PDB file of C-alpha atoms in Angstrom:
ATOM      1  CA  UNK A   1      -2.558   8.085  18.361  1.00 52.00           C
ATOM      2  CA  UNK A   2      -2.736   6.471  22.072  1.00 73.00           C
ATOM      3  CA  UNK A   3      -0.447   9.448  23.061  1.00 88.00           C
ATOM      4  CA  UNK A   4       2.198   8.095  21.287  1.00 92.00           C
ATOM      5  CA  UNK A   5       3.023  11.483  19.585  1.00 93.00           C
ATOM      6  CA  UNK A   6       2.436  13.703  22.643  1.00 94.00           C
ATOM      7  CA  UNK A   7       5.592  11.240  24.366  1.00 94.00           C
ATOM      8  CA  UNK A   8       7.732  12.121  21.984  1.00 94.00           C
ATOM      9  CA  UNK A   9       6.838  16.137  22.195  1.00 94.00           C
ATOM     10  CA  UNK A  10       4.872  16.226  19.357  1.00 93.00           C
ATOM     11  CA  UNK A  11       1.505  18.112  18.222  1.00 92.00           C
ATOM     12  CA  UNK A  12       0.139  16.144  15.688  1.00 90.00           C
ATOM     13  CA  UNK A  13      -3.039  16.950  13.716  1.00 89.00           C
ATOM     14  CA  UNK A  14      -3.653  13.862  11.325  1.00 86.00           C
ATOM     15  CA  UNK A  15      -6.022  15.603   8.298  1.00 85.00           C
ATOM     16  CA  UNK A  16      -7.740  13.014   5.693  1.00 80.00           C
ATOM     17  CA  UNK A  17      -7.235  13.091   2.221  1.00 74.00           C
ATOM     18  CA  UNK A  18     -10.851  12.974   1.279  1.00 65.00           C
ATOM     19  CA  UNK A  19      -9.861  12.989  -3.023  1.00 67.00           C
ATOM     20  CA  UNK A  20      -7.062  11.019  -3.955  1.00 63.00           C
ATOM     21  CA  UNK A  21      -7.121  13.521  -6.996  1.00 65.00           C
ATOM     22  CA  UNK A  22      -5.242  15.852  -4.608  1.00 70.00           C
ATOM     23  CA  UNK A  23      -2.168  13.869  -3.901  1.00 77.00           C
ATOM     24  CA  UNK A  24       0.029  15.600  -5.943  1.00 83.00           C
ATOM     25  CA  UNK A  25      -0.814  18.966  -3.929  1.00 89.00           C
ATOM     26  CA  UNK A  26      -0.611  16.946  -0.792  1.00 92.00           C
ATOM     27  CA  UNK A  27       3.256  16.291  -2.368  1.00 94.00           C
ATOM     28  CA  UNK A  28       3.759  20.023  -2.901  1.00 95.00           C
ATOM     29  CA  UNK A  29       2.704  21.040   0.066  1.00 95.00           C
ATOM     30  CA  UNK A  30       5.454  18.680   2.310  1.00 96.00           C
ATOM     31  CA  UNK A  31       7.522  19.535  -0.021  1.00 96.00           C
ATOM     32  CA  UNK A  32       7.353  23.587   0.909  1.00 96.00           C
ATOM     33  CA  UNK A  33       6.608  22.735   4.638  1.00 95.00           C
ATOM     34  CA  UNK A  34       3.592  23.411   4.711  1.00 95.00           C
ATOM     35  CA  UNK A  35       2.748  19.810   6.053  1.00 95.00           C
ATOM     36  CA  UNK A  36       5.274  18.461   7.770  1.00 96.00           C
ATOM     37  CA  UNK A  37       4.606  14.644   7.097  1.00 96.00           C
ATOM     38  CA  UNK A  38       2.696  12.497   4.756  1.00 95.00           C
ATOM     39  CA  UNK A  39       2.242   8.825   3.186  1.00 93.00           C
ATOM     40  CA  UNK A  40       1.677   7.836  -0.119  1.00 91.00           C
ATOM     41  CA  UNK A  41       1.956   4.838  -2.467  1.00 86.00           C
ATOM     42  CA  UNK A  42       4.043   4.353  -5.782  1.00 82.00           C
ATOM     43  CA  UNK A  43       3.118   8.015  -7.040  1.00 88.00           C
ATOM     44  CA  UNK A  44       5.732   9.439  -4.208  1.00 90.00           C
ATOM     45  CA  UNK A  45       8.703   8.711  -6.413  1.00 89.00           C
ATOM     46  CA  UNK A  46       7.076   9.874  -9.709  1.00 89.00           C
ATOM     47  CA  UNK A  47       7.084  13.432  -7.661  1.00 92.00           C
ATOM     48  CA  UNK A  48      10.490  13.197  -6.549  1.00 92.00           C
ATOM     49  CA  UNK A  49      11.053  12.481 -10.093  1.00 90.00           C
ATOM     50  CA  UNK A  50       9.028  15.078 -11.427  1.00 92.00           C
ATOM     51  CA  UNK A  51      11.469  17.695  -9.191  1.00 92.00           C
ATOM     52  CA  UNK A  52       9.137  17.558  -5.839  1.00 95.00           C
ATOM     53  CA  UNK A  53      11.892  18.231  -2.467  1.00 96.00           C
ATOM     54  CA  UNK A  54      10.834  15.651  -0.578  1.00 96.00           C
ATOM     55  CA  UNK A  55      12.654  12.598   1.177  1.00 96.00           C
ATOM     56  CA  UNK A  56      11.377   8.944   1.876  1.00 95.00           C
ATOM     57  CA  UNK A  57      11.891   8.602   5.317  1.00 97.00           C
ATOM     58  CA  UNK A  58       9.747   4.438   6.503  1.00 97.00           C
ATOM     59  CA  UNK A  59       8.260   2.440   4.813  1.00 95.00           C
ATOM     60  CA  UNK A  60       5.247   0.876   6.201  1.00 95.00           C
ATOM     61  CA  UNK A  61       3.379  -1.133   3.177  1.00 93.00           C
ATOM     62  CA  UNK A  62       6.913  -3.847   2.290  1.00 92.00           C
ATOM     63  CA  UNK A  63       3.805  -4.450  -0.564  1.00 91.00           C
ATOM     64  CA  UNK A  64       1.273  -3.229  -2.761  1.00 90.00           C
ATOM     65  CA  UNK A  65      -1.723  -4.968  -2.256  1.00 93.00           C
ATOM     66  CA  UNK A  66      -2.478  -6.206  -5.679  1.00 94.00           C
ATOM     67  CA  UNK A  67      -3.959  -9.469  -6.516  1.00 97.00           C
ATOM     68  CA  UNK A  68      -6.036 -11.971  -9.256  1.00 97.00           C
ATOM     69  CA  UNK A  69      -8.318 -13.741  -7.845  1.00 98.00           C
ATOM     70  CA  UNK A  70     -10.809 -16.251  -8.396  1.00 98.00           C
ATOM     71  CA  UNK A  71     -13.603 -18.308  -7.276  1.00 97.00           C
ATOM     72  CA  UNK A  72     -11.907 -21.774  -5.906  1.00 97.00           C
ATOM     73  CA  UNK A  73     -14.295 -24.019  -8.161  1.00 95.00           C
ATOM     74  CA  UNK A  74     -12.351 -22.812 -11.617  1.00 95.00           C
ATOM     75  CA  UNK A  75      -9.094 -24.710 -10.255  1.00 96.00           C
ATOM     76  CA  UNK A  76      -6.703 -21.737 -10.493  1.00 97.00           C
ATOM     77  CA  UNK A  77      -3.859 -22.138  -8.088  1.00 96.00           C
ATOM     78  CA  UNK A  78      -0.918 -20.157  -9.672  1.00 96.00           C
ATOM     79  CA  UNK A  79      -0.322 -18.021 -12.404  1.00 96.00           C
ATOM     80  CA  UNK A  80      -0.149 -21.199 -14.609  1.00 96.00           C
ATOM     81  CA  UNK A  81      -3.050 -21.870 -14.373  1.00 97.00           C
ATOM     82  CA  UNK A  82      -4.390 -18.803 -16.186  1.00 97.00           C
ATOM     83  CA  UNK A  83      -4.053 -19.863 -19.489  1.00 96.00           C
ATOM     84  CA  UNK A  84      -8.052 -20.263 -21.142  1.00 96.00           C
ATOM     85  CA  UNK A  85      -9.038 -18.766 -18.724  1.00 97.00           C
ATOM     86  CA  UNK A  86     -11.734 -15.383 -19.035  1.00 98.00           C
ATOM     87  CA  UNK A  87      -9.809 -12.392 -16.862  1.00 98.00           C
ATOM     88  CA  UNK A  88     -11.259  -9.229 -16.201  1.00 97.00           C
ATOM     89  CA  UNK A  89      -9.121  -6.024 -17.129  1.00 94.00           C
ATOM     90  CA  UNK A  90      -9.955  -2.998 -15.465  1.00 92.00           C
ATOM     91  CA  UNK A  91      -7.626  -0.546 -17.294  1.00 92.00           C
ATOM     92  CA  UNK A  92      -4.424  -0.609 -19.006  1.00 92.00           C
ATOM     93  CA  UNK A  93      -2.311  -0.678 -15.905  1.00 89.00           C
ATOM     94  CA  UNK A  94      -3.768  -4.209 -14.783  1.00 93.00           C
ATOM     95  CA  UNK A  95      -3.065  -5.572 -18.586  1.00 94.00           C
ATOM     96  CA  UNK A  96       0.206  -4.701 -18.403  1.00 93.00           C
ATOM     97  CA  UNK A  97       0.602  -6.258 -15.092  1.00 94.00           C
ATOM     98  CA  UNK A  98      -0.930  -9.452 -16.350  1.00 96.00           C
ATOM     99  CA  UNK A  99       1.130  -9.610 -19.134  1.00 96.00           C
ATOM    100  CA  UNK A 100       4.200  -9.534 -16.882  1.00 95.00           C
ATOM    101  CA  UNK A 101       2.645 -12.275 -14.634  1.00 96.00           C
ATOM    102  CA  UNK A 102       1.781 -14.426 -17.636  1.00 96.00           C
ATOM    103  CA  UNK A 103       5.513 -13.759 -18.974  1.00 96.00           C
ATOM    104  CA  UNK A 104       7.032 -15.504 -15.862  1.00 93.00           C
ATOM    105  CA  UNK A 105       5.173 -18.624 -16.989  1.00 93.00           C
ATOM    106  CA  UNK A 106       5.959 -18.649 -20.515  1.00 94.00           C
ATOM    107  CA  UNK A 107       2.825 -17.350 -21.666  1.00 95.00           C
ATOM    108  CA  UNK A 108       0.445 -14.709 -23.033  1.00 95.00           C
ATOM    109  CA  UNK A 109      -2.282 -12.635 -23.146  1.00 94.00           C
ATOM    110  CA  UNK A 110      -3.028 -14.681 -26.447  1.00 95.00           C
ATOM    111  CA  UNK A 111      -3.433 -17.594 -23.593  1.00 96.00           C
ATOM    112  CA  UNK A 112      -6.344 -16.200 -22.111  1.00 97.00           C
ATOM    113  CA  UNK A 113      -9.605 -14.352 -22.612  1.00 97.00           C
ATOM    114  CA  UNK A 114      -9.719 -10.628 -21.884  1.00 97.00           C
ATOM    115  CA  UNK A 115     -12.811  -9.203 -20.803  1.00 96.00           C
ATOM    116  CA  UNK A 116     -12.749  -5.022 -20.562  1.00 94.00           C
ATOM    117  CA  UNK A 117     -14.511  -4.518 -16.963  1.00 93.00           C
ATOM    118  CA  UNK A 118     -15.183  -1.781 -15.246  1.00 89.00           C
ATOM    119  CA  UNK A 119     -14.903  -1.389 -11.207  1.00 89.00           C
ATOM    120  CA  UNK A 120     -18.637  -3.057 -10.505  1.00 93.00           C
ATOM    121  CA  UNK A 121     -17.566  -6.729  -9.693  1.00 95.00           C
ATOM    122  CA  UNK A 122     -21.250  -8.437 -10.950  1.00 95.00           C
ATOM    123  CA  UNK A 123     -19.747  -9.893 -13.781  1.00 95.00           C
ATOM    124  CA  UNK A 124     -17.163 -11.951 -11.525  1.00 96.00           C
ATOM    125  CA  UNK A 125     -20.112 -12.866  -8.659  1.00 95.00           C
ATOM    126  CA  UNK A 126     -22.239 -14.057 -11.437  1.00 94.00           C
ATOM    127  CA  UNK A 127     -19.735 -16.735 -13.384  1.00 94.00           C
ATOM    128  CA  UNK A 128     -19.230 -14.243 -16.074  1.00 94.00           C
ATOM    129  CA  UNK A 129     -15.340 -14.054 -15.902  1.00 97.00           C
ATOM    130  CA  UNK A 130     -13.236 -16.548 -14.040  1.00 98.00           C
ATOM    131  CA  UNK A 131     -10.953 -14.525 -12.541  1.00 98.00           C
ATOM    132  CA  UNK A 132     -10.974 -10.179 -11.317  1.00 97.00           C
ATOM    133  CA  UNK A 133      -7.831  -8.030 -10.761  1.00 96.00           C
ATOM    134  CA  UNK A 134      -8.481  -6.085  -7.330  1.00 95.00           C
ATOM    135  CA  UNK A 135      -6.634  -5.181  -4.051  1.00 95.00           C
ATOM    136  CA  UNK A 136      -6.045  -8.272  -1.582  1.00 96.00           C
ATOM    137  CA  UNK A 137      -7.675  -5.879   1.524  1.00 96.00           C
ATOM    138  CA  UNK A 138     -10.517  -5.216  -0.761  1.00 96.00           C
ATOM    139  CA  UNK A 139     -12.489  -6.912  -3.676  1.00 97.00           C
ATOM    140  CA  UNK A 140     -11.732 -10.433  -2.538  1.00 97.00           C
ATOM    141  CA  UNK A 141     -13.144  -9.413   0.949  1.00 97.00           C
ATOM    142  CA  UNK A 142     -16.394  -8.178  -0.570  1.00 97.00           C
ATOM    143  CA  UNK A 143     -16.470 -11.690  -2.772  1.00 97.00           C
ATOM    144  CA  UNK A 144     -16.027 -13.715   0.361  1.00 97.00           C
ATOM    145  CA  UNK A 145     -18.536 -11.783   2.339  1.00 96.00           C
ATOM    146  CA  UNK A 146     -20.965 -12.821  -0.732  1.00 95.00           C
ATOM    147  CA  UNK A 147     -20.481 -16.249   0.128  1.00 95.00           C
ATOM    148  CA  UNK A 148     -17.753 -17.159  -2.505  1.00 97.00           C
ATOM    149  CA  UNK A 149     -14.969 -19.535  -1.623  1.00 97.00           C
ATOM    150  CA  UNK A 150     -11.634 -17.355  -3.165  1.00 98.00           C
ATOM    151  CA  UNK A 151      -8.433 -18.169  -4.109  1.00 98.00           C
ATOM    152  CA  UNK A 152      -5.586 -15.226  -4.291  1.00 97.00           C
ATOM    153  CA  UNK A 153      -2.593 -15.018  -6.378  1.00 97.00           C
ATOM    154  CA  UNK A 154      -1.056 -11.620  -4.441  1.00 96.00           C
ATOM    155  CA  UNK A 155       1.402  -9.915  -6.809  1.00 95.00           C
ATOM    156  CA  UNK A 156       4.017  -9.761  -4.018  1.00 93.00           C
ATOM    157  CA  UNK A 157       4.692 -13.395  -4.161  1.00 93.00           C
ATOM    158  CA  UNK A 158       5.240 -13.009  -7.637  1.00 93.00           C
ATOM    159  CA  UNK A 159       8.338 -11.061  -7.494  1.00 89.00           C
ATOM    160  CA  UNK A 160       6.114  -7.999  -7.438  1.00 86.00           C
ATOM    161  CA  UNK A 161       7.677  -6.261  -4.372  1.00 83.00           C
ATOM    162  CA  UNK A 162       7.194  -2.396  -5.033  1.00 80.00           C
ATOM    163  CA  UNK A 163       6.765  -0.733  -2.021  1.00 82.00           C
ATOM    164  CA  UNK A 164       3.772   0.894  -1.355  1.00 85.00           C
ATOM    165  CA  UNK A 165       2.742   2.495   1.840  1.00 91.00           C
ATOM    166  CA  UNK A 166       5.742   5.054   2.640  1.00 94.00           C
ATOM    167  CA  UNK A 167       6.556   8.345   5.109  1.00 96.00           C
ATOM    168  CA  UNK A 168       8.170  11.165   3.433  1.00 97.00           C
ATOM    169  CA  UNK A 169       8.635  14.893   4.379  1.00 97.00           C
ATOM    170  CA  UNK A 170      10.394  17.726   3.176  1.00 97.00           C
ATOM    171  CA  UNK A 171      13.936  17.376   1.927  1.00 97.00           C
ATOM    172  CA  UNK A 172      14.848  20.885   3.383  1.00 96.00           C
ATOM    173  CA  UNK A 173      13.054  20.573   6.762  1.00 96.00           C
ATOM    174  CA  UNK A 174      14.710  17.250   7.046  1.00 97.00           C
ATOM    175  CA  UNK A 175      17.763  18.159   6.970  1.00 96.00           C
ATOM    176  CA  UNK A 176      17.144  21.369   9.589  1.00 97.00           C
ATOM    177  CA  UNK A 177      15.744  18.870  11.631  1.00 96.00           C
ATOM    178  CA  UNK A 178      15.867  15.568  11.877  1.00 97.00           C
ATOM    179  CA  UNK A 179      15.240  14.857  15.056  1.00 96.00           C
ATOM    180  CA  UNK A 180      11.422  15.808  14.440  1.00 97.00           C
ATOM    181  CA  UNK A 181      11.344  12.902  12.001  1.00 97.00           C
ATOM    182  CA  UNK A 182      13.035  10.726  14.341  1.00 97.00           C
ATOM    183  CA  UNK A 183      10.353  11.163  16.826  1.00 96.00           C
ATOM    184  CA  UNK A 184       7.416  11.325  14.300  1.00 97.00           C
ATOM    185  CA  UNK A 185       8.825   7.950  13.059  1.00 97.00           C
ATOM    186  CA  UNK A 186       9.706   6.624  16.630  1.00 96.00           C
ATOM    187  CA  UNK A 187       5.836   7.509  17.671  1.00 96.00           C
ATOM    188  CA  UNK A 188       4.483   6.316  14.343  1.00 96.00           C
ATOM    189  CA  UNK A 189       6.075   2.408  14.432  1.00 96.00           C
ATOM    190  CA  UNK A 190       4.955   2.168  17.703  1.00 95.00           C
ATOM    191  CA  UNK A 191       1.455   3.019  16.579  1.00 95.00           C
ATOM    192  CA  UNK A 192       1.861   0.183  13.569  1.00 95.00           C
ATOM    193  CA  UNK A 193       3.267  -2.001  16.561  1.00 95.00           C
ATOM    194  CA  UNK A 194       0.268  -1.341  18.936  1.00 96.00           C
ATOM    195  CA  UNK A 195      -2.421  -1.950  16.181  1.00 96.00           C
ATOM    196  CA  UNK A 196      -1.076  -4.931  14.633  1.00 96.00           C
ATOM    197  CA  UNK A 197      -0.748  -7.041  18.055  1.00 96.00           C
ATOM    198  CA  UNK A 198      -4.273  -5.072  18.579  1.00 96.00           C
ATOM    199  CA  UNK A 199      -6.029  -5.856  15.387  1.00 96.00           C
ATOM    200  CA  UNK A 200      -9.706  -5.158  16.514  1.00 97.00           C
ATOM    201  CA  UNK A 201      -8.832  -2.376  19.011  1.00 96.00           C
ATOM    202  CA  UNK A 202      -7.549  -0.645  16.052  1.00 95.00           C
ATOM    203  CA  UNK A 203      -9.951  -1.584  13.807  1.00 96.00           C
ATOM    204  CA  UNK A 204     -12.618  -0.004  16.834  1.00 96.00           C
ATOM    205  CA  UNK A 205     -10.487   3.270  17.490  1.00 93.00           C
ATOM    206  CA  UNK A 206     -10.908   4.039  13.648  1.00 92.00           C
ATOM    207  CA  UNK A 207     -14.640   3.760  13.589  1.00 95.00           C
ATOM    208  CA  UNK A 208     -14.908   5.594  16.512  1.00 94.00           C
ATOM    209  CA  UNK A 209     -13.303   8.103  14.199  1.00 88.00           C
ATOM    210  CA  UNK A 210     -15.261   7.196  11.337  1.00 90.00           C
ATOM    211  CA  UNK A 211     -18.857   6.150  12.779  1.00 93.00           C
ATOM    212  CA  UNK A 212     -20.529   6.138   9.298  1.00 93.00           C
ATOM    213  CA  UNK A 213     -18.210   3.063   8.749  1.00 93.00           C
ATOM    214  CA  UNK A 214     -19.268   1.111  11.406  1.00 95.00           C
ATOM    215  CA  UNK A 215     -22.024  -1.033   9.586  1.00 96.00           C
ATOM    216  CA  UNK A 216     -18.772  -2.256   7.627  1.00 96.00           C
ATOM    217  CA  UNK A 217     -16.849  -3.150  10.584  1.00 97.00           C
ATOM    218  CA  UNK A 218     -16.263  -7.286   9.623  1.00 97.00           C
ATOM    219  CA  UNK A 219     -15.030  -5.953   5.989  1.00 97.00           C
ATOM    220  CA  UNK A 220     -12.515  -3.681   8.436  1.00 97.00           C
ATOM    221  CA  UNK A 221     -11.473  -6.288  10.564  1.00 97.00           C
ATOM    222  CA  UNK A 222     -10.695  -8.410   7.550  1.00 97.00           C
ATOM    223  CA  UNK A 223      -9.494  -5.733   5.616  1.00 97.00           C
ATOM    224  CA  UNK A 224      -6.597  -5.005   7.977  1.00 97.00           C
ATOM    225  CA  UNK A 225      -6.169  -8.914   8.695  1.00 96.00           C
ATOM    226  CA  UNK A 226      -5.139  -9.081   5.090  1.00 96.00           C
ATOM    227  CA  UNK A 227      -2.887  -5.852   5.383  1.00 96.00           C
ATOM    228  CA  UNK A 228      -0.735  -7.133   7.956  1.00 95.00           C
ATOM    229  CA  UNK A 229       1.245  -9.227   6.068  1.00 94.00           C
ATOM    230  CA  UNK A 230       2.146  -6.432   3.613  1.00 94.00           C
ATOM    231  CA  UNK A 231       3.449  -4.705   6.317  1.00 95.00           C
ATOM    232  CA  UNK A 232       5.107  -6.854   8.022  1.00 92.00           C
ATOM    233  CA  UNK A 233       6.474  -9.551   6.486  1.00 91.00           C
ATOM    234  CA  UNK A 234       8.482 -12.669   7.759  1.00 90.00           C
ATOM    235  CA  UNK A 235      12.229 -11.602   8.087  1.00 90.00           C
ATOM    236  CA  UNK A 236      11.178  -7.686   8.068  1.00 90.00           C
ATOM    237  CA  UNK A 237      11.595  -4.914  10.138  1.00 94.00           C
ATOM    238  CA  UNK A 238       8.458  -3.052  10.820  1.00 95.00           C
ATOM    239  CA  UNK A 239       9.186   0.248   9.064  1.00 96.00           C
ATOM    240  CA  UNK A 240      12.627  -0.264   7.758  1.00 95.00           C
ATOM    241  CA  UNK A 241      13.382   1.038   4.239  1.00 94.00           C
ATOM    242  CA  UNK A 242      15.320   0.029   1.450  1.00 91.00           C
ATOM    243  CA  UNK A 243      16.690   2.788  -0.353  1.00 90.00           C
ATOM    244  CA  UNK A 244      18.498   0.795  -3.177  1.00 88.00           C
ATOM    245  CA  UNK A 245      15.745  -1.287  -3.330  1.00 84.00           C
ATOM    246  CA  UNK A 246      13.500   2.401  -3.795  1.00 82.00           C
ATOM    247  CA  UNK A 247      16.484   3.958  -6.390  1.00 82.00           C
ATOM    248  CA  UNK A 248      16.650   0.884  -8.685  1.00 81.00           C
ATOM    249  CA  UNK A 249      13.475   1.740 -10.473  1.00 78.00           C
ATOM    250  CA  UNK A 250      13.964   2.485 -13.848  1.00 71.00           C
ATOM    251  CA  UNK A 251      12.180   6.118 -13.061  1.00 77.00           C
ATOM    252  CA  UNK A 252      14.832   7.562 -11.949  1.00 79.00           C
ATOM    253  CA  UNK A 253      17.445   6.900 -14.465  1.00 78.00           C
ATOM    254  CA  UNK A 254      19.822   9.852 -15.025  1.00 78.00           C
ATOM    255  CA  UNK A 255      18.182  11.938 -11.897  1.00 82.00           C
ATOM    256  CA  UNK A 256      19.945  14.642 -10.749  1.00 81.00           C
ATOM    257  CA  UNK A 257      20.613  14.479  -6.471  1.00 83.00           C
ATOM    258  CA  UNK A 258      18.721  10.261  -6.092  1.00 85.00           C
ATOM    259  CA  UNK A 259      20.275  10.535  -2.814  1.00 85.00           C
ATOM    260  CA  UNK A 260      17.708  13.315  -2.040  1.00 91.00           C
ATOM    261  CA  UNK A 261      14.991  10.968  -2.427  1.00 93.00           C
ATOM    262  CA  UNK A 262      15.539   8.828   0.131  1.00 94.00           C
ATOM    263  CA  UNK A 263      17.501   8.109   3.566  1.00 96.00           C
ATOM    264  CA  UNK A 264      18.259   4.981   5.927  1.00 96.00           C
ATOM    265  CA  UNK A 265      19.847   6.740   8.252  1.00 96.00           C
ATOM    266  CA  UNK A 266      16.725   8.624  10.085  1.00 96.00           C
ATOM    267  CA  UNK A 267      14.731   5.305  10.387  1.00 97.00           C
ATOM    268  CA  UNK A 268      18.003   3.484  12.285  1.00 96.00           C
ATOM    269  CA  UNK A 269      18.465   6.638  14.623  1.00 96.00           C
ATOM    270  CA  UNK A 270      14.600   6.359  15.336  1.00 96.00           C
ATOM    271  CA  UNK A 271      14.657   2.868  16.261  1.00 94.00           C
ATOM    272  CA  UNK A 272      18.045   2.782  17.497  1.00 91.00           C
ATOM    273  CA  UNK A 273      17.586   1.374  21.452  1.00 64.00           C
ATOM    274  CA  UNK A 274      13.757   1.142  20.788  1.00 58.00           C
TER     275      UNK A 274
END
């Protein structure tokens, strides 16, 4: 943390979720105090929905890394250019997304050729599909690093904006303090800030952390290369949140308290003079 969090008079013990399985007790357990801060991905507002107290306080990922990709011989340079072609589908979530990219050019999944896939990307290396549905920091990393030339179409320049990366704590302890979350914020961005003008440092303070992921370290480096634009995009504040933008899902139709699940107003204070 640089002693980022110590300046603001914080104690800060970061703990690794080693089993994304446990993410909805990770949710629980801000939501009772017993952690005061976390970060999670789309699932946060399905647990606000599902009655969890907690409150979406930043917003680090603007986008969720999603992406098709394929090699740059088969010609495809925008979802147009999908149609006849063979696209891997790893589960029903990715088909659905497809179809919705394919629906913003007029056609279907008719169009093209689906091929059920699992997660083990041989079939794509070896010619056997033309295009593979992965993470923009991940699969199309591993493709390159095979020697592939790679063409992305990210889902965020699509119109698929969901956030994704976002800090939330406890609705309750939140509102009986708020400076803490200023100051976890305030020491948090400037963390972000330091690492993304920093790139390698940061990439080099993790796997000090992490030493067993040090034979990896060019997949890291280009890993977070390819992050940085999610989090900060052109035009964006590093951080900021958009609580309309986070209530106009169609989740949380007919919620009781939506103002609960998120709030503006901590982020601004945080930054406020910064």
């Amino acid at each position: 943390s640089r002693g980022l969090y110590a300046k603001e008079g914080l104690r800060v013990e970061i703990l690794e979720l080693s089993d994304p399985s446990n993410t909805n007790d990770v949710f629980i357990k801000v939501g009772k105090g017993e952690l005061n801060f976390s970060a999670a991905g789309q699932s946060l507002l399905n647990a606000q929905v599902r009655g969890v107290p907690i409150t979406a306080i930043a917003n680090i990922n603007k986008y969720a890394p999603g992406t098709f990709f394929s090699r740059a011989e088969t010609g495809i340079n925008s979802p147009a250019d999908l149609a006849g072609k063979r696209i891997a589908i790893k589960s029903d979530v990715w088909e659905d997304v497809l179809q919705m990219l394919l629906a913003k050019e007029g056609i279907t999944t008719a169009d093209v050729t689906l091929v059920p896939s699992g997660y083990d990307m041989t079939p794509f290396l070896e010619g056997k599909v033309d295009v593979w549905a992965g993470f923009i920091n991940s699969e199309p990393i591993l493709a390159r690093q095979k020697g592939l030339k790679i063409v992305n179409l990210p889902l965020y320049e699509y119109g698929f904006t969901t956030p994704a990366l976002t800090l939330y704590t406890s609705t309750e302890a939140l509102a009986a303090d708020p400076d803490k979350a200023e100051r976890f914020i305030r020491a948090s961005i400037r963390g972000w800030e330091w690492a993304i003008e920093n790139p390698t440092a940061a990439v080099d303070t993790m796997l000090a952390l992490y030493p067993d992921m040090a034979k990896d370290r060019e997949f890291h480096l280009a890993s977070f290369d390819a992050t940085i634009p999610l989090i900060r995009p052109p035009g964006v504040v590093l951080g900021s949140i958009d609580c309309e933008g986070w209530l106009k899902r169609a989740i949380t139709a007919g919620v009781q308290n939506p103002e609960n699940f998120c709030t503006e107003d901590i982020f601004k204070k945080a930054m406020s003079g910064n």
